[in-house]
Amino acid sequence: VMMLWAHILQQIPNSRLVLKSHEFRWEYVCQHFQRSFQQLGIEAHQLELIPHMRSFTDHMELYNQIDIALDPFPYGGHTTTLEALWMGVPVITLQTHHRFARCSASFLSILGLEELVATTPQQYVQIAVKLAHNKDYLQQLRSQLRDLMKNSPLCNHEMYAKELQHLYRCMWQAWCQKQNGTSEPLPFTPLGAQHSYERAKEAFATHCVEESTQALSQAILWDNQPYYQSSLGHLFEKLGNSAKAFE
């Protein structure tokens, strides 16, 4: 991890790495990190090692000093990834086969930001360097992140609760079937997908094709059904986006 972070810093002039941990309250821990990074060609002035903050407000305000968040691996961010995205800080992650290394990739995919998900260490560095050098796009992305979060399934608390209730009911019904000697699985369609698909149909009926496209995209995030994908392809064709339609 440190080696890749060092490669990124070396390719971005005047860049700094901010790390935050309880352990940085001890000077010998800070010195150990500084020595480790020095061996990788990174000087102490390029590091900012911050100990734990008691105030949650101070903790969140720290994100205002960050341009890009580098997700660690193999154990990636969970809450911290969501915090960063909410505060307008794009997160670059390296997706591996470990479950605990895939949460950030899942969050980013839900937001339509698969471009920030790397599958190799080399790609992880390339994405970070490219984004840091494209300052106009970085600023645009930062300004959009909170709205992306607000309008995504990640922040749809009501639908999440309904979905969970629906899953519990499906599990209960499956258990009842098993007791009765019935082994056929019950069909399950996420409620979020149904809700988004209904919104897509309503928008299409009023000739709001772009709104319908967004709703269908949300339905696919909930439940990646071929029918939803086919419908979305037809909408992209109507918008004149043949490449997206084919995809």
Tab-separated table of C-alpha atoms in Angstrom:
chain	number	residue	atom	x	y	z
A	1	VAL	CA	0.000	0.000	0.000
A	2	MET	CA	2.708	2.462	1.007
A	3	MET	CA	4.667	1.719	-2.145
A	4	LEU	CA	1.709	2.584	-4.380
A	5	TRP	CA	0.987	5.730	-2.396
A	6	ALA	CA	4.628	6.722	-2.809
A	7	HIS	CA	4.412	6.153	-6.585
A	8	ILE	CA	1.359	8.418	-6.697
A	9	LEU	CA	3.031	11.209	-4.702
A	10	GLN	CA	6.119	11.062	-6.918
A	11	GLN	CA	4.025	11.641	-10.046
A	12	ILE	CA	2.022	14.585	-8.670
A	13	PRO	CA	4.096	17.731	-7.967
A	14	ASN	CA	3.604	19.386	-4.557
A	15	SER	CA	1.293	16.598	-3.402
A	16	ARG	CA	0.908	15.558	0.220
A	17	LEU	CA	-0.440	12.453	1.902
A	18	VAL	CA	-2.699	12.883	4.927
A	19	LEU	CA	-3.044	9.870	7.221
A	20	LYS	CA	-5.223	9.732	10.327
A	21	SER	CA	-5.006	7.155	13.107
A	22	HIS	CA	-5.231	6.806	16.890
A	23	GLU	CA	-1.623	5.614	16.898
A	24	PHE	CA	-0.284	8.902	15.551
A	25	ARG	CA	-0.585	10.366	19.036
A	26	TRP	CA	2.705	8.611	19.727
A	27	GLU	CA	5.816	10.251	18.295
A	28	TYR	CA	7.689	6.983	17.742
A	29	VAL	CA	4.856	5.724	15.524
A	30	CYS	CA	5.015	8.904	13.448
A	31	GLN	CA	8.775	8.568	13.126
A	32	HIS	CA	8.404	4.952	12.025
A	33	PHE	CA	6.009	5.976	9.248
A	34	GLN	CA	8.248	8.850	8.194
A	35	ARG	CA	11.277	6.534	7.968
A	36	SER	CA	9.277	3.948	6.005
A	37	PHE	CA	8.163	6.541	3.481
A	38	GLN	CA	11.652	8.047	3.254
A	39	GLN	CA	12.904	4.639	2.127
A	40	LEU	CA	10.358	4.936	-0.711
A	41	GLY	CA	11.552	8.412	-1.699
A	42	ILE	CA	8.943	10.446	0.194
A	43	GLU	CA	10.142	13.171	2.566
A	44	ALA	CA	8.594	13.928	5.953
A	45	HIS	CA	7.185	17.294	4.803
A	46	GLN	CA	5.011	15.414	2.287
A	47	LEU	CA	3.251	13.567	5.102
A	48	GLU	CA	0.657	14.863	7.521
A	49	LEU	CA	0.021	12.356	10.311
A	50	ILE	CA	-3.081	13.231	12.320
A	51	PRO	CA	-4.158	11.525	15.560
A	52	HIS	CA	-7.723	10.745	16.598
A	53	MET	CA	-10.118	13.703	16.865
A	54	ARG	CA	-12.682	13.629	19.655
A	55	SER	CA	-15.052	15.968	17.849
A	56	PHE	CA	-17.019	14.371	15.007
A	57	THR	CA	-17.417	17.831	13.475
A	58	ASP	CA	-13.635	18.296	13.391
A	59	HIS	CA	-13.271	14.830	11.918
A	60	MET	CA	-15.687	15.591	9.069
A	61	GLU	CA	-14.250	19.054	8.444
A	62	LEU	CA	-10.868	17.434	7.862
A	63	TYR	CA	-12.236	16.142	4.551
A	64	ASN	CA	-12.286	19.765	3.352
A	65	GLN	CA	-8.476	19.554	3.242
A	66	ILE	CA	-8.519	16.444	1.054
A	67	ASP	CA	-8.733	16.461	-2.752
A	68	ILE	CA	-8.686	12.715	-3.390
A	69	ALA	CA	-9.037	9.789	-0.974
A	70	LEU	CA	-6.862	6.717	-1.537
A	71	ASP	CA	-8.624	3.635	-0.233
A	72	PRO	CA	-6.222	1.294	1.584
A	73	PHE	CA	-6.082	-2.419	0.783
A	74	PRO	CA	-6.587	-5.281	1.330
A	75	TYR	CA	-8.922	-3.962	4.040
A	76	GLY	CA	-10.683	-1.043	2.385
A	77	GLY	CA	-12.916	1.693	3.688
A	78	HIS	CA	-16.511	1.285	4.757
A	79	THR	CA	-17.809	4.193	6.854
A	80	THR	CA	-14.827	6.354	5.900
A	81	THR	CA	-15.572	5.859	2.200
A	82	LEU	CA	-19.152	7.021	2.690
A	83	GLU	CA	-17.960	9.979	4.761
A	84	ALA	CA	-15.496	11.028	2.078
A	85	LEU	CA	-18.056	10.782	-0.722
A	86	TRP	CA	-20.609	12.741	1.327
A	87	MET	CA	-18.018	15.474	1.863
A	88	GLY	CA	-17.262	15.674	-1.858
A	89	VAL	CA	-14.025	13.704	-1.852
A	90	PRO	CA	-13.709	11.092	-4.624
A	91	VAL	CA	-12.363	7.746	-3.431
A	92	ILE	CA	-10.043	5.570	-5.507
A	93	THR	CA	-10.157	1.917	-4.560
A	94	LEU	CA	-8.435	-1.318	-5.544
A	95	GLN	CA	-11.002	-4.081	-5.824
A	96	THR	CA	-9.805	-7.585	-4.949
A	97	HIS	CA	-11.574	-10.892	-4.370
A	98	HIS	CA	-11.771	-10.364	-0.589
A	99	ARG	CA	-15.229	-9.354	0.680
A	100	PHE	CA	-13.799	-6.688	2.980
A	101	ALA	CA	-11.947	-5.123	0.036
A	102	ARG	CA	-15.044	-4.658	-2.120
A	103	CYS	CA	-17.254	-2.269	-0.118
A	104	SER	CA	-15.812	0.905	-1.616
A	105	ALA	CA	-16.143	-0.565	-5.110
A	106	SER	CA	-19.779	-1.382	-4.366
A	107	PHE	CA	-20.501	2.173	-3.164
A	108	LEU	CA	-18.790	3.715	-6.190
A	109	SER	CA	-20.638	1.426	-8.592
A	110	ILE	CA	-23.964	2.440	-7.074
A	111	LEU	CA	-23.034	6.065	-7.765
A	112	GLY	CA	-22.008	5.264	-11.332
A	113	LEU	CA	-18.332	5.963	-10.594
A	114	GLU	CA	-16.789	2.687	-11.751
A	115	GLU	CA	-14.017	4.804	-13.296
A	116	LEU	CA	-12.570	5.157	-9.776
A	117	VAL	CA	-12.410	1.382	-9.222
A	118	ALA	CA	-9.073	-0.237	-10.078
A	119	THR	CA	-8.550	-3.960	-10.539
A	120	THR	CA	-4.733	-3.895	-10.572
A	121	PRO	CA	-2.138	-1.959	-8.527
A	122	GLN	CA	-0.910	-0.246	-11.699
A	123	GLN	CA	-4.423	0.919	-12.558
A	124	TYR	CA	-4.867	2.216	-8.988
A	125	VAL	CA	-1.863	4.522	-9.467
A	126	GLN	CA	-2.930	5.553	-12.973
A	127	ILE	CA	-6.443	6.544	-11.881
A	128	ALA	CA	-5.114	8.647	-8.994
A	129	VAL	CA	-2.507	10.443	-11.095
A	130	LYS	CA	-4.905	11.085	-13.979
A	131	LEU	CA	-7.599	12.487	-11.680
A	132	ALA	CA	-5.139	14.716	-9.808
A	133	HIS	CA	-3.873	16.223	-13.068
A	134	ASN	CA	-7.369	16.830	-14.473
A	135	LYS	CA	-8.261	19.633	-12.063
A	136	ASP	CA	-11.338	20.839	-13.947
A	137	TYR	CA	-12.931	17.394	-13.929
A	138	LEU	CA	-11.880	16.850	-10.303
A	139	GLN	CA	-13.608	20.061	-9.255
A	140	GLN	CA	-16.729	19.150	-11.213
A	141	LEU	CA	-16.817	15.677	-9.666
A	142	ARG	CA	-16.337	17.040	-6.150
A	143	SER	CA	-19.241	19.446	-6.621
A	144	GLN	CA	-21.565	16.607	-7.700
A	145	LEU	CA	-20.751	13.915	-5.169
A	146	ARG	CA	-23.155	14.878	-2.392
A	147	ASP	CA	-26.118	15.118	-4.772
A	148	LEU	CA	-25.135	11.753	-6.244
A	149	MET	CA	-25.184	10.322	-2.730
A	150	LYS	CA	-28.508	11.931	-1.822
A	151	ASN	CA	-30.248	10.600	-4.925
A	152	SER	CA	-28.786	7.094	-4.769
A	153	PRO	CA	-29.994	3.918	-3.019
A	154	LEU	CA	-27.211	4.532	-0.474
A	155	CYS	CA	-29.281	7.324	1.108
A	156	ASN	CA	-32.767	5.945	0.444
A	157	HIS	CA	-33.335	4.892	4.063
A	158	GLU	CA	-37.051	4.262	3.654
A	159	MET	CA	-36.567	1.972	0.685
A	160	TYR	CA	-33.695	0.194	2.440
A	161	ALA	CA	-35.932	-0.543	5.437
A	162	LYS	CA	-38.746	-1.779	3.186
A	163	GLU	CA	-36.273	-3.934	1.280
A	164	LEU	CA	-35.017	-5.478	4.518
A	165	GLN	CA	-38.586	-6.150	5.683
A	166	HIS	CA	-39.314	-7.746	2.329
A	167	LEU	CA	-36.255	-10.001	2.673
A	168	TYR	CA	-37.333	-11.095	6.158
A	169	ARG	CA	-40.785	-11.960	4.839
A	170	CYS	CA	-39.291	-13.927	1.942
A	171	MET	CA	-37.085	-15.871	4.383
A	172	TRP	CA	-40.097	-16.587	6.603
A	173	GLN	CA	-42.156	-17.774	3.648
A	174	ALA	CA	-39.254	-19.962	2.466
A	175	TRP	CA	-39.035	-21.518	5.940
A	176	CYS	CA	-42.782	-22.158	5.943
A	177	GLN	CA	-42.539	-23.801	2.525
A	178	LYS	CA	-39.756	-26.033	3.784
A	179	GLN	CA	-41.892	-27.126	6.737
A	180	ASN	CA	-44.679	-28.013	4.302
A	181	GLY	CA	-42.330	-30.033	2.125
A	182	THR	CA	-42.248	-27.487	-0.717
A	183	SER	CA	-38.770	-26.856	-2.070
A	184	GLU	CA	-39.508	-24.422	-4.917
A	185	PRO	CA	-37.835	-21.056	-4.224
A	186	LEU	CA	-40.072	-18.025	-3.981
A	187	PRO	CA	-39.572	-15.333	-6.619
A	188	PHE	CA	-37.888	-12.246	-5.241
A	189	THR	CA	-37.755	-8.831	-6.865
A	190	PRO	CA	-36.255	-6.010	-4.779
A	191	LEU	CA	-38.812	-3.349	-3.908
A	192	GLY	CA	-36.337	-0.629	-4.832
A	193	ALA	CA	-36.179	-1.988	-8.368
A	194	GLN	CA	-39.965	-2.094	-8.644
A	195	HIS	CA	-40.263	1.453	-7.328
A	196	SER	CA	-37.617	2.796	-9.725
A	197	TYR	CA	-39.142	0.959	-12.678
A	198	GLU	CA	-42.563	2.459	-11.955
A	199	ARG	CA	-40.988	5.924	-11.855
A	200	ALA	CA	-39.295	5.205	-15.183
A	201	LYS	CA	-42.610	4.260	-16.803
A	202	GLU	CA	-44.331	7.369	-15.417
A	203	ALA	CA	-41.521	9.613	-16.689
A	204	PHE	CA	-41.570	7.966	-20.127
A	205	ALA	CA	-45.343	8.417	-20.362
A	206	THR	CA	-44.857	12.171	-19.915
A	207	HIS	CA	-42.020	12.213	-22.512
A	208	CYS	CA	-39.315	12.815	-19.875
A	209	VAL	CA	-36.831	10.418	-21.475
A	210	GLU	CA	-33.770	11.524	-19.486
A	211	GLU	CA	-35.622	11.196	-16.169
A	212	SER	CA	-36.882	7.783	-17.262
A	213	THR	CA	-33.314	6.757	-18.103
A	214	GLN	CA	-32.091	7.771	-14.651
A	215	ALA	CA	-34.899	5.842	-12.939
A	216	LEU	CA	-34.180	2.714	-14.996
A	217	SER	CA	-30.491	2.987	-14.101
A	218	GLN	CA	-31.518	3.023	-10.444
A	219	ALA	CA	-33.691	-0.069	-11.000
A	220	ILE	CA	-30.686	-1.922	-12.455
A	221	LEU	CA	-28.609	-0.992	-9.401
A	222	TRP	CA	-31.255	-2.627	-7.216
A	223	ASP	CA	-31.828	-5.650	-9.461
A	224	ASN	CA	-29.753	-6.282	-12.589
A	225	GLN	CA	-32.551	-7.853	-14.646
A	226	PRO	CA	-32.136	-8.302	-18.444
A	227	TYR	CA	-35.531	-6.664	-19.006
A	228	TYR	CA	-34.415	-3.482	-17.241
A	229	GLN	CA	-31.178	-3.476	-19.255
A	230	SER	CA	-33.071	-3.912	-22.534
A	231	SER	CA	-35.461	-1.081	-21.654
A	232	LEU	CA	-32.534	1.177	-20.769
A	233	GLY	CA	-30.875	0.385	-24.099
A	234	HIS	CA	-34.015	1.454	-25.974
A	235	LEU	CA	-34.095	4.733	-24.043
A	236	PHE	CA	-30.453	5.463	-24.867
A	237	GLU	CA	-31.287	4.873	-28.531
A	238	LYS	CA	-34.050	7.466	-28.286
A	239	LEU	CA	-31.502	9.882	-26.796
A	240	GLY	CA	-29.219	9.227	-29.756
A	241	ASN	CA	-26.532	7.545	-27.626
A	242	SER	CA	-25.852	4.394	-29.640
A	243	ALA	CA	-22.672	3.543	-27.738
A	244	LYS	CA	-24.514	3.499	-24.416
A	245	ALA	CA	-27.391	1.561	-25.962
A	246	PHE	CA	-24.980	-1.144	-27.181
A	247	GLU	CA	-23.243	-1.248	-23.780
